CSV table of C-alpha atoms in Angstrom, one decimal:
chain,number,residue,atom,x,y,z
A,1,MET,CA,65.3,87.5,44.0
A,2,THR,CA,64.1,85.0,41.4
A,3,VAL,CA,66.0,83.7,38.4
A,4,ARG,CA,64.0,82.5,35.4
A,5,GLU,CA,64.5,81.4,31.8
A,6,ASP,CA,62.0,82.7,29.3
A,7,ARG,CA,61.5,81.0,26.0
A,8,ILE,CA,61.5,83.9,23.4
A,9,ARG,CA,61.1,84.4,19.7
A,10,ARG,CA,63.9,86.6,18.3
A,11,HIS,CA,63.3,89.3,15.7
A,12,ASP,CA,64.3,86.9,12.9
A,13,GLY,CA,61.7,84.3,14.1
A,14,SER,CA,64.1,81.9,15.6
A,15,ALA,CA,63.5,80.5,19.1
A,16,GLY,CA,65.8,81.2,22.1
A,17,ILE,CA,66.0,81.3,25.8
A,18,TYR,CA,66.6,84.5,27.8
A,19,GLY,CA,67.8,84.4,31.4
A,20,VAL,CA,66.3,87.0,33.7
A,21,ILE,CA,67.0,88.0,37.3
A,22,ASP,CA,64.0,89.6,39.0
A,23,LYS,CA,64.7,91.8,42.0
A,24,PRO,CA,62.8,94.6,43.7
A,25,ASP,CA,63.7,98.2,42.8
A,26,TYR,CA,66.2,99.8,45.0
A,27,ALA,CA,66.8,103.4,46.2
A,28,LEU,CA,70.3,105.0,46.3
A,29,VAL,CA,70.9,108.1,48.3
A,30,ILE,CA,73.6,110.8,47.9
A,31,PRO,CA,73.9,112.5,51.3
A,32,LEU,CA,75.3,115.9,50.5
A,33,ASP,CA,76.4,118.5,53.1
A,34,GLY,CA,78.1,121.4,51.3
A,35,ASP,CA,81.0,119.9,49.4
A,36,ARG,CA,80.9,116.6,51.4
A,37,LEU,CA,79.4,113.3,50.4
A,38,MET,CA,78.7,110.5,52.9
A,39,LEU,CA,79.6,107.0,51.8
A,40,VAL,CA,79.2,103.6,53.4
A,41,GLU,CA,81.8,100.9,53.3
A,42,GLN,CA,80.9,97.2,53.6
A,43,PHE,CA,82.1,93.8,52.7
A,44,ARG,CA,80.6,92.7,49.4
A,45,TYR,CA,80.5,88.9,49.5
A,46,PRO,CA,80.4,88.2,45.7
A,47,LEU,CA,83.6,90.3,45.3
A,48,GLY,CA,85.2,89.1,48.5
A,49,LYS,CA,86.2,92.7,49.2
A,50,ARG,CA,85.1,95.8,51.1
A,51,ARG,CA,83.8,98.6,48.9
A,52,TRP,CA,82.8,102.3,49.4
A,53,GLU,CA,79.5,103.3,47.9
A,54,PHE,CA,76.5,105.5,48.5
A,55,PRO,CA,73.8,104.2,50.8
A,56,GLN,CA,71.4,102.0,48.8
A,57,GLY,CA,69.1,99.1,49.2
A,58,THR,CA,65.8,97.4,48.6
A,59,ALA,CA,62.9,96.5,50.8
A,60,PRO,CA,62.0,93.0,49.5
A,61,ASP,CA,59.6,92.4,52.4
A,62,ARG,CA,58.0,95.8,51.8
A,63,GLU,CA,58.0,96.1,48.0
A,64,HIS,CA,54.9,98.5,48.1
A,65,LEU,CA,57.1,101.3,49.6
A,66,ASP,CA,57.3,104.3,47.4
A,67,THR,CA,60.9,105.0,46.4
A,68,ALA,CA,61.2,108.3,48.4
A,69,THR,CA,60.1,106.4,51.6
A,70,LEU,CA,62.6,103.6,50.8
A,71,ALA,CA,65.4,106.2,50.2
A,72,ALA,CA,64.7,107.8,53.6
A,73,ARG,CA,64.7,104.4,55.3
A,74,GLU,CA,68.0,103.3,53.7
A,75,LEU,CA,69.7,106.6,54.6
A,76,ARG,CA,68.6,106.4,58.3
A,77,GLU,CA,69.3,102.7,58.5
A,78,GLU,CA,72.8,102.7,57.0
A,79,THR,CA,74.1,106.2,58.2
A,80,GLY,CA,71.9,107.5,60.9
A,81,LEU,CA,71.3,110.6,58.8
A,82,GLN,CA,67.8,112.1,58.3
A,83,ALA,CA,67.2,114.6,55.4
A,84,ALA,CA,64.9,117.5,55.6
A,85,THR,CA,65.1,117.6,51.8
A,86,MET,CA,65.0,114.5,49.6
A,87,THR,CA,65.0,115.1,45.9
A,88,LYS,CA,64.8,112.4,43.2
A,89,ILE,CA,67.4,113.2,40.6
A,90,GLY,CA,67.1,110.1,38.3
A,91,SER,CA,66.8,106.4,37.7
A,92,LEU,CA,69.2,103.7,36.8
A,93,ASP,CA,68.8,100.3,35.1
A,94,CYS,CA,71.0,98.1,37.1
A,95,ALA,CA,71.9,95.5,34.5
A,96,ALA,CA,69.2,95.8,31.7
A,97,GLY,CA,70.7,92.8,29.8
A,98,MET,CA,69.9,90.4,32.6
A,99,SER,CA,67.8,92.0,35.3
A,100,SER,CA,64.5,93.8,35.7
A,101,GLN,CA,65.8,95.7,38.7
A,102,ARG,CA,65.7,99.5,38.6
A,103,GLY,CA,67.4,102.0,40.9
A,104,HIS,CA,66.0,105.4,42.0
A,105,VAL,CA,68.6,108.0,42.9
A,106,PHE,CA,67.8,110.7,45.5
A,107,LEU,CA,69.8,113.7,46.7
A,108,ALA,CA,69.6,114.1,50.5
A,109,THR,CA,70.3,117.6,51.9
A,110,ASP,CA,69.6,119.5,55.1
A,111,LEU,CA,70.9,116.6,57.1
A,112,THR,CA,70.6,115.7,60.8
A,113,GLU,CA,72.9,113.1,62.3
A,114,GLY,CA,71.7,110.2,64.4
A,115,GLU,CA,72.4,106.6,65.1
A,116,PRO,CA,72.3,104.1,62.3
A,117,GLU,CA,69.6,101.3,62.5
A,118,ARG,CA,71.5,98.7,60.5
A,119,GLU,CA,70.2,95.2,59.5
A,120,PRO,CA,72.2,92.2,60.8
A,121,GLU,CA,74.2,91.8,57.5
A,122,GLU,CA,75.2,95.5,57.7
A,123,GLN,CA,76.8,95.3,61.2
A,124,ASP,CA,80.3,95.7,59.7
A,125,MET,CA,79.4,98.8,57.8
A,126,ARG,CA,81.4,102.0,58.2
A,127,THR,CA,80.6,105.5,57.2
A,128,ASP,CA,82.7,108.5,56.3
A,129,TRP,CA,82.5,111.9,54.7
A,130,PHE,CA,84.4,112.6,51.4
A,131,THR,CA,84.8,115.8,49.5
A,132,ARG,CA,83.7,115.7,45.9
A,133,ALA,CA,87.4,116.0,44.9
A,134,GLU,CA,88.2,113.0,47.1
A,135,PHE,CA,85.3,111.0,45.7
A,136,GLU,CA,86.5,111.7,42.1
A,137,ARG,CA,90.1,110.8,43.0
A,138,LEU,CA,88.9,107.4,44.5
A,139,VAL,CA,86.9,106.7,41.3
A,140,ARG,CA,89.9,107.5,39.1
A,141,THR,CA,92.3,105.3,41.2
A,142,GLY,CA,89.8,102.4,41.2
A,143,GLU,CA,89.1,102.5,45.0
A,144,ILE,CA,85.4,103.2,44.3
A,145,THR,CA,84.1,100.8,41.7
A,146,ASP,CA,80.4,100.5,42.5
A,147,ALA,CA,78.7,101.2,39.2
A,148,GLN,CA,75.5,102.5,40.7
A,149,SER,CA,77.4,105.0,42.9
A,150,ILE,CA,79.5,106.2,40.0
A,151,ALA,CA,76.4,106.6,37.8
A,152,ALA,CA,74.5,108.4,40.5
A,153,TYR,CA,77.4,110.8,40.9
A,154,GLY,CA,77.1,111.5,37.2
A,155,LEU,CA,73.4,112.3,37.7
A,156,LEU,CA,74.4,114.7,40.4
A,157,LEU,CA,77.0,116.4,38.2
A,158,LEU,CA,74.4,116.8,35.4
A,159,ARG,CA,72.1,118.7,37.7
A,160,GLY,CA,74.6,121.5,37.5
């Protein structure tokens, strides 16, 4: 991650400064088995809280990975699942007003279970299956607040 300030010229010709956070693109995976969705729960340091969300992440040391490969890696790493079918269902701009980072959302189906291969900072991660109704209830009650997960679920719903 890098943080920079760019000197800009506004539409009216006045000078300004724009702060930008540059981060590599990330992949977010919705593991779907029938009516069940697998989520991961982990401690999110900036919030000081544990949060449920879909598996997601970047590969800053391997930025050249195509997003489908990154998605499969994140799924296996965080959940132990492998998907016979991985379908890209959309993209998300994480925080377009301050960051160049983009997310790529994949639907993972035809799943096979295995052991997670978590990174050191993911050692406290937990996984669980939730029905779509349970997921929606947790969003409504504020127990799931991850913006990318909620937006990704919206992309899933729009697929029909």
